[in-house]
């Protein structure tokens, strides 16, 4: 991603899954907006962009990405040009009751999640200096901040059945989220079924029901 150093990301809930997928270099490629991101190769052009681009963006009026379980509205360098070269983007996320943000990780960005309304269930999987994995699961409420480090596998869902969940997410990349997102379904589809079955120690036939359609960002819903 522009202006961001990449590093290795870690695995998914079955840790080998995500590591193998990342090793294969799987990246989502769809754009979040029709506008092509502005390329600003040098400091002078970045400064000129700051002087001439609008500094105002109506986030909640932005074209939403709608899903079965909710919607996303984002401000990034593709639709808010002043962000080009600034290593920053923002998303407003609304999950309906039963809504789930697909388990995923961002190879090139961390994220700060400010919870506006509702209750969220979170899980974050990370590595530690002794080589072990640590899984942290918790609930977040209005006024809470949740930090998901770069490369850490994570997901959140609406814990309520009677009200939506609203979260404002800040990334340290100017790119659209679709350009820095690897989901668990994409990870599973990047691995041959025979290898996946071996890693999980289950019959290959058990995996026949895994969907093969991969989307760059997924918000789904419990059925």
JSON list of C-alpha atoms in Angstrom, two decimals:
[
{"chain": "A", "resi": 1, "resn": "UNK", "atom": "CA", "xyz": [0.00, 0.00, 0.00]},
{"chain": "A", "resi": 2, "resn": "UNK", "atom": "CA", "xyz": [1.11, 3.60, -0.62]},
{"chain": "A", "resi": 3, "resn": "UNK", "atom": "CA", "xyz": [3.36, 4.93, 2.14]},
{"chain": "A", "resi": 4, "resn": "UNK", "atom": "CA", "xyz": [3.01, 1.85, 4.36]},
{"chain": "A", "resi": 5, "resn": "UNK", "atom": "CA", "xyz": [5.65, -0.75, 5.12]},
{"chain": "A", "resi": 6, "resn": "UNK", "atom": "CA", "xyz": [4.44, -4.32, 4.66]},
{"chain": "A", "resi": 7, "resn": "UNK", "atom": "CA", "xyz": [5.27, -7.15, 7.02]},
{"chain": "A", "resi": 8, "resn": "UNK", "atom": "CA", "xyz": [4.22, -10.72, 7.42]},
{"chain": "A", "resi": 9, "resn": "UNK", "atom": "CA", "xyz": [0.72, -11.27, 8.77]},
{"chain": "A", "resi": 10, "resn": "UNK", "atom": "CA", "xyz": [-0.27, -14.12, 11.00]},
{"chain": "A", "resi": 11, "resn": "UNK", "atom": "CA", "xyz": [-2.68, -16.97, 10.67]},
{"chain": "A", "resi": 12, "resn": "UNK", "atom": "CA", "xyz": [-6.42, -17.37, 11.12]},
{"chain": "A", "resi": 13, "resn": "UNK", "atom": "CA", "xyz": [-8.36, -19.24, 13.78]},
{"chain": "A", "resi": 14, "resn": "UNK", "atom": "CA", "xyz": [-6.60, -22.31, 12.43]},
{"chain": "A", "resi": 15, "resn": "UNK", "atom": "CA", "xyz": [-3.29, -20.45, 12.40]},
{"chain": "A", "resi": 16, "resn": "UNK", "atom": "CA", "xyz": [-1.76, -22.40, 9.52]},
{"chain": "A", "resi": 17, "resn": "UNK", "atom": "CA", "xyz": [-4.67, -21.40, 7.31]},
{"chain": "A", "resi": 18, "resn": "UNK", "atom": "CA", "xyz": [-4.00, -17.69, 7.24]},
{"chain": "A", "resi": 19, "resn": "UNK", "atom": "CA", "xyz": [-0.23, -18.05, 7.14]},
{"chain": "A", "resi": 20, "resn": "UNK", "atom": "CA", "xyz": [-0.42, -20.23, 4.07]},
{"chain": "A", "resi": 21, "resn": "UNK", "atom": "CA", "xyz": [-2.83, -17.86, 2.39]},
{"chain": "A", "resi": 22, "resn": "UNK", "atom": "CA", "xyz": [-0.64, -14.86, 3.10]},
{"chain": "A", "resi": 23, "resn": "UNK", "atom": "CA", "xyz": [2.40, -16.78, 1.91]},
{"chain": "A", "resi": 24, "resn": "UNK", "atom": "CA", "xyz": [0.60, -17.26, -1.38]},
{"chain": "A", "resi": 25, "resn": "UNK", "atom": "CA", "xyz": [0.29, -13.47, -1.61]},
{"chain": "A", "resi": 26, "resn": "UNK", "atom": "CA", "xyz": [-3.50, -13.41, -1.83]},
{"chain": "A", "resi": 27, "resn": "UNK", "atom": "CA", "xyz": [-4.75, -9.84, -1.92]},
{"chain": "A", "resi": 28, "resn": "UNK", "atom": "CA", "xyz": [-8.20, -8.43, -2.59]},
{"chain": "A", "resi": 29, "resn": "UNK", "atom": "CA", "xyz": [-8.26, -6.18, -5.66]},
{"chain": "A", "resi": 30, "resn": "UNK", "atom": "CA", "xyz": [-11.72, -4.64, -5.97]},
{"chain": "A", "resi": 31, "resn": "UNK", "atom": "CA", "xyz": [-12.01, -0.88, -5.37]},
{"chain": "A", "resi": 32, "resn": "UNK", "atom": "CA", "xyz": [-14.34, 0.70, -2.84]},
{"chain": "A", "resi": 33, "resn": "UNK", "atom": "CA", "xyz": [-15.11, 3.69, -5.08]},
{"chain": "A", "resi": 34, "resn": "UNK", "atom": "CA", "xyz": [-15.20, 4.41, -8.79]},
{"chain": "A", "resi": 35, "resn": "UNK", "atom": "CA", "xyz": [-12.57, 7.13, -8.48]},
{"chain": "A", "resi": 36, "resn": "UNK", "atom": "CA", "xyz": [-8.98, 6.01, -9.09]},
{"chain": "A", "resi": 37, "resn": "UNK", "atom": "CA", "xyz": [-6.63, 6.94, -6.27]},
{"chain": "A", "resi": 38, "resn": "UNK", "atom": "CA", "xyz": [-4.38, 9.91, -6.95]},
{"chain": "A", "resi": 39, "resn": "UNK", "atom": "CA", "xyz": [-0.70, 9.02, -7.34]},
{"chain": "A", "resi": 40, "resn": "UNK", "atom": "CA", "xyz": [1.53, 11.47, -5.46]},
{"chain": "A", "resi": 41, "resn": "UNK", "atom": "CA", "xyz": [5.15, 10.35, -5.88]},
{"chain": "A", "resi": 42, "resn": "UNK", "atom": "CA", "xyz": [6.93, 13.22, -4.18]},
{"chain": "A", "resi": 43, "resn": "UNK", "atom": "CA", "xyz": [6.64, 15.57, -1.21]},
{"chain": "A", "resi": 44, "resn": "UNK", "atom": "CA", "xyz": [5.99, 18.65, -3.34]},
{"chain": "A", "resi": 45, "resn": "UNK", "atom": "CA", "xyz": [2.96, 17.08, -4.99]},
{"chain": "A", "resi": 46, "resn": "UNK", "atom": "CA", "xyz": [1.64, 15.91, -1.61]},
{"chain": "A", "resi": 47, "resn": "UNK", "atom": "CA", "xyz": [1.90, 19.49, -0.28]},
{"chain": "A", "resi": 48, "resn": "UNK", "atom": "CA", "xyz": [0.24, 20.92, -3.39]},
{"chain": "A", "resi": 49, "resn": "UNK", "atom": "CA", "xyz": [-2.55, 18.37, -3.02]},
{"chain": "A", "resi": 50, "resn": "UNK", "atom": "CA", "xyz": [-3.11, 19.47, 0.59]},
{"chain": "A", "resi": 51, "resn": "UNK", "atom": "CA", "xyz": [-3.30, 23.09, -0.50]},
{"chain": "A", "resi": 52, "resn": "UNK", "atom": "CA", "xyz": [-5.77, 22.53, -3.33]},
{"chain": "A", "resi": 53, "resn": "UNK", "atom": "CA", "xyz": [-7.99, 19.60, -2.35]},
{"chain": "A", "resi": 54, "resn": "UNK", "atom": "CA", "xyz": [-11.10, 19.96, -0.24]},
{"chain": "A", "resi": 55, "resn": "UNK", "atom": "CA", "xyz": [-10.61, 19.13, 3.42]},
{"chain": "A", "resi": 56, "resn": "UNK", "atom": "CA", "xyz": [-14.30, 18.35, 3.97]},
{"chain": "A", "resi": 57, "resn": "UNK", "atom": "CA", "xyz": [-15.92, 14.97, 3.32]},
{"chain": "A", "resi": 58, "resn": "UNK", "atom": "CA", "xyz": [-19.50, 14.02, 4.14]},
{"chain": "A", "resi": 59, "resn": "UNK", "atom": "CA", "xyz": [-18.86, 10.51, 5.44]},
{"chain": "A", "resi": 60, "resn": "UNK", "atom": "CA", "xyz": [-22.41, 9.47, 6.19]},
{"chain": "A", "resi": 61, "resn": "UNK", "atom": "CA", "xyz": [-23.51, 10.72, 2.75]},
{"chain": "A", "resi": 62, "resn": "UNK", "atom": "CA", "xyz": [-20.91, 8.61, 0.94]},
{"chain": "A", "resi": 63, "resn": "UNK", "atom": "CA", "xyz": [-22.13, 5.83, -1.33]},
{"chain": "A", "resi": 64, "resn": "UNK", "atom": "CA", "xyz": [-22.54, 2.82, 0.95]},
{"chain": "A", "resi": 65, "resn": "UNK", "atom": "CA", "xyz": [-21.41, -0.71, 0.36]},
{"chain": "A", "resi": 66, "resn": "UNK", "atom": "CA", "xyz": [-24.48, -2.73, 1.32]},
{"chain": "A", "resi": 67, "resn": "UNK", "atom": "CA", "xyz": [-24.39, -6.31, 2.57]},
{"chain": "A", "resi": 68, "resn": "UNK", "atom": "CA", "xyz": [-26.80, -8.81, 4.01]},
{"chain": "A", "resi": 69, "resn": "UNK", "atom": "CA", "xyz": [-25.59, -7.99, 7.50]},
{"chain": "A", "resi": 70, "resn": "UNK", "atom": "CA", "xyz": [-25.04, -4.24, 7.28]},
{"chain": "A", "resi": 71, "resn": "UNK", "atom": "CA", "xyz": [-23.17, -1.53, 5.39]},
{"chain": "A", "resi": 72, "resn": "UNK", "atom": "CA", "xyz": [-19.88, 0.35, 5.11]},
{"chain": "A", "resi": 73, "resn": "UNK", "atom": "CA", "xyz": [-19.21, 3.99, 4.19]},
{"chain": "A", "resi": 74, "resn": "UNK", "atom": "CA", "xyz": [-15.60, 4.97, 3.72]},
{"chain": "A", "resi": 75, "resn": "UNK", "atom": "CA", "xyz": [-13.34, 7.97, 3.17]},
{"chain": "A", "resi": 76, "resn": "UNK", "atom": "CA", "xyz": [-10.05, 7.05, 1.48]},
{"chain": "A", "resi": 77, "resn": "UNK", "atom": "CA", "xyz": [-7.74, 8.45, -1.18]},
{"chain": "A", "resi": 78, "resn": "UNK", "atom": "CA", "xyz": [-10.02, 7.15, -3.93]},
{"chain": "A", "resi": 79, "resn": "UNK", "atom": "CA", "xyz": [-12.99, 9.33, -2.97]},
{"chain": "A", "resi": 80, "resn": "UNK", "atom": "CA", "xyz": [-11.39, 11.93, -0.63]},
{"chain": "A", "resi": 81, "resn": "UNK", "atom": "CA", "xyz": [-8.28, 13.05, -2.57]},
{"chain": "A", "resi": 82, "resn": "UNK", "atom": "CA", "xyz": [-6.78, 15.10, 0.25]},
{"chain": "A", "resi": 83, "resn": "UNK", "atom": "CA", "xyz": [-5.96, 11.78, 1.99]},
{"chain": "A", "resi": 84, "resn": "UNK", "atom": "CA", "xyz": [-3.55, 10.74, -0.79]},
{"chain": "A", "resi": 85, "resn": "UNK", "atom": "CA", "xyz": [-0.09, 10.33, 0.72]},
{"chain": "A", "resi": 86, "resn": "UNK", "atom": "CA", "xyz": [-1.41, 10.86, 4.28]},
{"chain": "A", "resi": 87, "resn": "UNK", "atom": "CA", "xyz": [-1.58, 7.23, 5.46]},
{"chain": "A", "resi": 88, "resn": "UNK", "atom": "CA", "xyz": [-5.09, 7.58, 6.82]},
{"chain": "A", "resi": 89, "resn": "UNK", "atom": "CA", "xyz": [-8.63, 6.48, 6.01]},
{"chain": "A", "resi": 90, "resn": "UNK", "atom": "CA", "xyz": [-11.91, 6.21, 7.90]},
{"chain": "A", "resi": 91, "resn": "UNK", "atom": "CA", "xyz": [-14.92, 3.91, 7.70]},
{"chain": "A", "resi": 92, "resn": "UNK", "atom": "CA", "xyz": [-18.35, 4.08, 9.26]},
{"chain": "A", "resi": 93, "resn": "UNK", "atom": "CA", "xyz": [-19.68, 0.56, 9.82]},
{"chain": "A", "resi": 94, "resn": "UNK", "atom": "CA", "xyz": [-23.24, -0.38, 10.66]},
{"chain": "A", "resi": 95, "resn": "UNK", "atom": "CA", "xyz": [-24.07, -4.00, 11.49]},
{"chain": "A", "resi": 96, "resn": "UNK", "atom": "CA", "xyz": [-27.70, -5.00, 11.75]},
{"chain": "A", "resi": 97, "resn": "UNK", "atom": "CA", "xyz": [-28.79, -7.44, 14.50]},
{"chain": "A", "resi": 98, "resn": "UNK", "atom": "CA", "xyz": [-27.02, -10.70, 13.70]},
{"chain": "A", "resi": 99, "resn": "UNK", "atom": "CA", "xyz": [-24.47, -8.87, 11.52]},
{"chain": "A", "resi": 100, "resn": "UNK", "atom": "CA", "xyz": [-20.90, -10.19, 11.39]},
{"chain": "A", "resi": 101, "resn": "UNK", "atom": "CA", "xyz": [-17.76, -8.66, 9.89]},
{"chain": "A", "resi": 102, "resn": "UNK", "atom": "CA", "xyz": [-16.00, -11.61, 8.29]},
{"chain": "A", "resi": 103, "resn": "UNK", "atom": "CA", "xyz": [-12.90, -12.76, 10.20]},
{"chain": "A", "resi": 104, "resn": "UNK", "atom": "CA", "xyz": [-9.94, -11.17, 8.39]},
{"chain": "A", "resi": 105, "resn": "UNK", "atom": "CA", "xyz": [-6.63, -9.38, 8.71]},
{"chain": "A", "resi": 106, "resn": "UNK", "atom": "CA", "xyz": [-4.91, -6.35, 7.17]},
{"chain": "A", "resi": 107, "resn": "UNK", "atom": "CA", "xyz": [-1.33, -7.03, 5.99]},
{"chain": "A", "resi": 108, "resn": "UNK", "atom": "CA", "xyz": [-0.40, -3.35, 5.78]},
{"chain": "A", "resi": 109, "resn": "UNK", "atom": "CA", "xyz": [-2.45, -1.42, 8.34]},
{"chain": "A", "resi": 110, "resn": "UNK", "atom": "CA", "xyz": [-3.55, -1.31, 11.93]},
{"chain": "A", "resi": 111, "resn": "UNK", "atom": "CA", "xyz": [-7.01, -0.07, 12.86]},
{"chain": "A", "resi": 112, "resn": "UNK", "atom": "CA", "xyz": [-8.64, 1.84, 15.72]},
{"chain": "A", "resi": 113, "resn": "UNK", "atom": "CA", "xyz": [-12.34, 1.12, 16.23]},
{"chain": "A", "resi": 114, "resn": "UNK", "atom": "CA", "xyz": [-14.49, 3.63, 18.11]},
{"chain": "A", "resi": 115, "resn": "UNK", "atom": "CA", "xyz": [-17.82, 2.15, 19.19]},
{"chain": "A", "resi": 116, "resn": "UNK", "atom": "CA", "xyz": [-20.63, 4.64, 18.69]},
{"chain": "A", "resi": 117, "resn": "UNK", "atom": "CA", "xyz": [-23.67, 2.55, 19.60]},
{"chain": "A", "resi": 118, "resn": "UNK", "atom": "CA", "xyz": [-24.67, -1.02, 20.32]},
{"chain": "A", "resi": 119, "resn": "UNK", "atom": "CA", "xyz": [-22.58, -3.88, 21.69]},
{"chain": "A", "resi": 120, "resn": "UNK", "atom": "CA", "xyz": [-19.87, -5.72, 19.77]},
{"chain": "A", "resi": 121, "resn": "UNK", "atom": "CA", "xyz": [-18.30, -9.11, 20.35]},
{"chain": "A", "resi": 122, "resn": "UNK", "atom": "CA", "xyz": [-14.63, -9.10, 19.36]},
{"chain": "A", "resi": 123, "resn": "UNK", "atom": "CA", "xyz": [-11.92, -11.71, 18.87]},
{"chain": "A", "resi": 124, "resn": "UNK", "atom": "CA", "xyz": [-8.30, -10.80, 18.10]},
{"chain": "A", "resi": 125, "resn": "UNK", "atom": "CA", "xyz": [-5.56, -13.37, 17.46]},
{"chain": "A", "resi": 126, "resn": "UNK", "atom": "CA", "xyz": [-1.94, -12.30, 17.69]},
{"chain": "A", "resi": 127, "resn": "UNK", "atom": "CA", "xyz": [1.58, -13.65, 18.16]},
{"chain": "A", "resi": 128, "resn": "UNK", "atom": "CA", "xyz": [3.96, -12.88, 20.99]},
{"chain": "A", "resi": 129, "resn": "UNK", "atom": "CA", "xyz": [7.70, -12.73, 21.55]},
{"chain": "A", "resi": 130, "resn": "UNK", "atom": "CA", "xyz": [7.85, -16.27, 22.96]},
{"chain": "A", "resi": 131, "resn": "UNK", "atom": "CA", "xyz": [6.36, -17.63, 19.73]},
{"chain": "A", "resi": 132, "resn": "UNK", "atom": "CA", "xyz": [2.96, -18.41, 21.23]},
{"chain": "A", "resi": 133, "resn": "UNK", "atom": "CA", "xyz": [-0.47, -17.31, 20.04]},
{"chain": "A", "resi": 134, "resn": "UNK", "atom": "CA", "xyz": [-2.80, -15.23, 22.13]},
{"chain": "A", "resi": 135, "resn": "UNK", "atom": "CA", "xyz": [-6.52, -15.01, 21.53]},
{"chain": "A", "resi": 136, "resn": "UNK", "atom": "CA", "xyz": [-8.37, -12.14, 23.19]},
{"chain": "A", "resi": 137, "resn": "UNK", "atom": "CA", "xyz": [-12.19, -12.19, 23.19]},
{"chain": "A", "resi": 138, "resn": "UNK", "atom": "CA", "xyz": [-14.26, -9.41, 24.72]},
{"chain": "A", "resi": 139, "resn": "UNK", "atom": "CA", "xyz": [-17.29, -7.14, 24.37]},
{"chain": "A", "resi": 140, "resn": "UNK", "atom": "CA", "xyz": [-17.06, -3.46, 23.42]},
{"chain": "A", "resi": 141, "resn": "UNK", "atom": "CA", "xyz": [-19.68, -0.85, 24.26]},
{"chain": "A", "resi": 142, "resn": "UNK", "atom": "CA", "xyz": [-20.43, 2.76, 23.27]},
{"chain": "A", "resi": 143, "resn": "UNK", "atom": "CA", "xyz": [-17.44, 4.98, 23.99]},
{"chain": "A", "resi": 144, "resn": "UNK", "atom": "CA", "xyz": [-14.94, 2.10, 23.85]},
{"chain": "A", "resi": 145, "resn": "UNK", "atom": "CA", "xyz": [-11.87, 1.93, 21.61]},
{"chain": "A", "resi": 146, "resn": "UNK", "atom": "CA", "xyz": [-10.55, -1.34, 20.16]},
{"chain": "A", "resi": 147, "resn": "UNK", "atom": "CA", "xyz": [-7.11, -1.57, 18.55]},
{"chain": "A", "resi": 148, "resn": "UNK", "atom": "CA", "xyz": [-6.40, -4.31, 16.00]},
{"chain": "A", "resi": 149, "resn": "UNK", "atom": "CA", "xyz": [-2.65, -4.37, 15.23]},
{"chain": "A", "resi": 150, "resn": "UNK", "atom": "CA", "xyz": [-1.36, -4.69, 11.68]},
{"chain": "A", "resi": 151, "resn": "UNK", "atom": "CA", "xyz": [-1.48, -8.32, 10.58]},
{"chain": "A", "resi": 152, "resn": "UNK", "atom": "CA", "xyz": [-3.51, -9.55, 13.57]},
{"chain": "A", "resi": 153, "resn": "UNK", "atom": "CA", "xyz": [-6.45, -11.81, 12.70]},
{"chain": "A", "resi": 154, "resn": "UNK", "atom": "CA", "xyz": [-9.70, -10.36, 14.02]},
{"chain": "A", "resi": 155, "resn": "UNK", "atom": "CA", "xyz": [-13.44, -10.07, 13.66]},
{"chain": "A", "resi": 156, "resn": "UNK", "atom": "CA", "xyz": [-16.40, -8.43, 15.35]},
{"chain": "A", "resi": 157, "resn": "UNK", "atom": "CA", "xyz": [-20.14, -8.97, 15.35]},
{"chain": "A", "resi": 158, "resn": "UNK", "atom": "CA", "xyz": [-23.29, -7.30, 16.64]},
{"chain": "A", "resi": 159, "resn": "UNK", "atom": "CA", "xyz": [-23.98, -8.87, 20.02]},
{"chain": "A", "resi": 160, "resn": "UNK", "atom": "CA", "xyz": [-27.48, -7.42, 20.24]},
{"chain": "A", "resi": 161, "resn": "UNK", "atom": "CA", "xyz": [-30.68, -8.78, 18.70]},
{"chain": "A", "resi": 162, "resn": "UNK", "atom": "CA", "xyz": [-32.69, -5.59, 19.08]},
{"chain": "A", "resi": 163, "resn": "UNK", "atom": "CA", "xyz": [-30.49, -2.73, 17.81]},
{"chain": "A", "resi": 164, "resn": "UNK", "atom": "CA", "xyz": [-27.78, -2.03, 15.19]},
{"chain": "A", "resi": 165, "resn": "UNK", "atom": "CA", "xyz": [-24.09, -1.74, 15.99]},
{"chain": "A", "resi": 166, "resn": "UNK", "atom": "CA", "xyz": [-22.28, 1.38, 14.77]},
{"chain": "A", "resi": 167, "resn": "UNK", "atom": "CA", "xyz": [-18.49, 1.67, 14.70]},
{"chain": "A", "resi": 168, "resn": "UNK", "atom": "CA", "xyz": [-16.09, 4.29, 13.31]},
{"chain": "A", "resi": 169, "resn": "UNK", "atom": "CA", "xyz": [-12.82, 2.71, 12.10]},
{"chain": "A", "resi": 170, "resn": "UNK", "atom": "CA", "xyz": [-9.56, 4.60, 11.45]},
{"chain": "A", "resi": 171, "resn": "UNK", "atom": "CA", "xyz": [-6.79, 2.93, 9.42]},
{"chain": "A", "resi": 172, "resn": "UNK", "atom": "CA", "xyz": [-3.18, 4.07, 8.98]},
{"chain": "A", "resi": 173, "resn": "UNK", "atom": "CA", "xyz": [-3.39, 3.64, 5.22]},
{"chain": "A", "resi": 174, "resn": "UNK", "atom": "CA", "xyz": [-5.01, 5.93, 2.67]},
{"chain": "A", "resi": 175, "resn": "UNK", "atom": "CA", "xyz": [-6.05, 3.02, 0.46]},
{"chain": "A", "resi": 176, "resn": "UNK", "atom": "CA", "xyz": [-9.56, 1.64, 0.34]},
{"chain": "A", "resi": 177, "resn": "UNK", "atom": "CA", "xyz": [-10.10, -1.22, 2.79]},
{"chain": "A", "resi": 178, "resn": "UNK", "atom": "CA", "xyz": [-10.70, -3.59, -0.09]},
{"chain": "A", "resi": 179, "resn": "UNK", "atom": "CA", "xyz": [-7.03, -3.17, -1.07]},
{"chain": "A", "resi": 180, "resn": "UNK", "atom": "CA", "xyz": [-5.75, -4.25, 2.36]},
{"chain": "A", "resi": 181, "resn": "UNK", "atom": "CA", "xyz": [-8.10, -7.01, 3.47]},
{"chain": "A", "resi": 182, "resn": "UNK", "atom": "CA", "xyz": [-7.71, -10.80, 3.48]},
{"chain": "A", "resi": 183, "resn": "UNK", "atom": "CA", "xyz": [-10.77, -12.69, 4.71]},
{"chain": "A", "resi": 184, "resn": "UNK", "atom": "CA", "xyz": [-11.02, -16.20, 6.08]},
{"chain": "A", "resi": 185, "resn": "UNK", "atom": "CA", "xyz": [-13.02, -17.40, 3.06]},
{"chain": "A", "resi": 186, "resn": "UNK", "atom": "CA", "xyz": [-10.37, -16.08, 0.66]},
{"chain": "A", "resi": 187, "resn": "UNK", "atom": "CA", "xyz": [-7.67, -17.76, 2.76]},
{"chain": "A", "resi": 188, "resn": "UNK", "atom": "CA", "xyz": [-9.47, -21.10, 2.66]},
{"chain": "A", "resi": 189, "resn": "UNK", "atom": "CA", "xyz": [-10.01, -20.88, -1.09]},
{"chain": "A", "resi": 190, "resn": "UNK", "atom": "CA", "xyz": [-6.34, -20.13, -1.72]},
{"chain": "A", "resi": 191, "resn": "UNK", "atom": "CA", "xyz": [-5.33, -23.52, -0.30]},
{"chain": "A", "resi": 192, "resn": "UNK", "atom": "CA", "xyz": [-5.90, -26.81, -2.15]},
{"chain": "A", "resi": 193, "resn": "UNK", "atom": "CA", "xyz": [-8.69, -28.78, -0.51]},
{"chain": "A", "resi": 194, "resn": "UNK", "atom": "CA", "xyz": [-6.37, -31.73, -0.01]},
{"chain": "A", "resi": 195, "resn": "UNK", "atom": "CA", "xyz": [-3.88, -29.58, 1.91]},
{"chain": "A", "resi": 196, "resn": "UNK", "atom": "CA", "xyz": [-6.60, -27.88, 3.93]},
{"chain": "A", "resi": 197, "resn": "UNK", "atom": "CA", "xyz": [-8.10, -31.24, 4.89]},
{"chain": "A", "resi": 198, "resn": "UNK", "atom": "CA", "xyz": [-4.67, -32.51, 5.94]},
{"chain": "A", "resi": 199, "resn": "UNK", "atom": "CA", "xyz": [-3.97, -29.46, 8.10]},
{"chain": "A", "resi": 200, "resn": "UNK", "atom": "CA", "xyz": [-7.39, -29.70, 9.78]},
{"chain": "A", "resi": 201, "resn": "UNK", "atom": "CA", "xyz": [-7.19, -33.50, 10.03]},
{"chain": "A", "resi": 202, "resn": "UNK", "atom": "CA", "xyz": [-10.62, -34.02, 8.46]},
{"chain": "A", "resi": 203, "resn": "UNK", "atom": "CA", "xyz": [-11.86, -35.83, 5.34]},
{"chain": "A", "resi": 204, "resn": "UNK", "atom": "CA", "xyz": [-11.56, -33.73, 2.19]},
{"chain": "A", "resi": 205, "resn": "UNK", "atom": "CA", "xyz": [-15.26, -34.35, 1.47]},
{"chain": "A", "resi": 206, "resn": "UNK", "atom": "CA", "xyz": [-16.11, -32.35, 4.60]},
{"chain": "A", "resi": 207, "resn": "UNK", "atom": "CA", "xyz": [-14.89, -29.20, 2.81]},
{"chain": "A", "resi": 208, "resn": "UNK", "atom": "CA", "xyz": [-17.20, -29.53, -0.19]},
{"chain": "A", "resi": 209, "resn": "UNK", "atom": "CA", "xyz": [-19.67, -27.04, 1.26]},
{"chain": "A", "resi": 210, "resn": "UNK", "atom": "CA", "xyz": [-17.17, -24.17, 1.53]},
{"chain": "A", "resi": 211, "resn": "UNK", "atom": "CA", "xyz": [-18.34, -21.36, -0.81]},
{"chain": "A", "resi": 212, "resn": "UNK", "atom": "CA", "xyz": [-15.96, -20.64, -3.67]},
{"chain": "A", "resi": 213, "resn": "UNK", "atom": "CA", "xyz": [-17.06, -17.07, -4.41]},
{"chain": "A", "resi": 214, "resn": "UNK", "atom": "CA", "xyz": [-14.52, -14.71, -2.83]},
{"chain": "A", "resi": 215, "resn": "UNK", "atom": "CA", "xyz": [-15.33, -11.04, -2.19]},
{"chain": "A", "resi": 216, "resn": "UNK", "atom": "CA", "xyz": [-12.86, -8.41, -0.98]},
{"chain": "A", "resi": 217, "resn": "UNK", "atom": "CA", "xyz": [-14.90, -7.30, 2.05]},
{"chain": "A", "resi": 218, "resn": "UNK", "atom": "CA", "xyz": [-17.70, -9.31, 3.59]},
{"chain": "A", "resi": 219, "resn": "UNK", "atom": "CA", "xyz": [-20.37, -8.37, 6.11]},
{"chain": "A", "resi": 220, "resn": "UNK", "atom": "CA", "xyz": [-22.67, -11.30, 6.62]},
{"chain": "A", "resi": 221, "resn": "UNK", "atom": "CA", "xyz": [-25.53, -12.20, 8.94]},
{"chain": "A", "resi": 222, "resn": "UNK", "atom": "CA", "xyz": [-26.49, -15.10, 11.18]},
{"chain": "A", "resi": 223, "resn": "UNK", "atom": "CA", "xyz": [-29.33, -17.16, 9.74]}
]
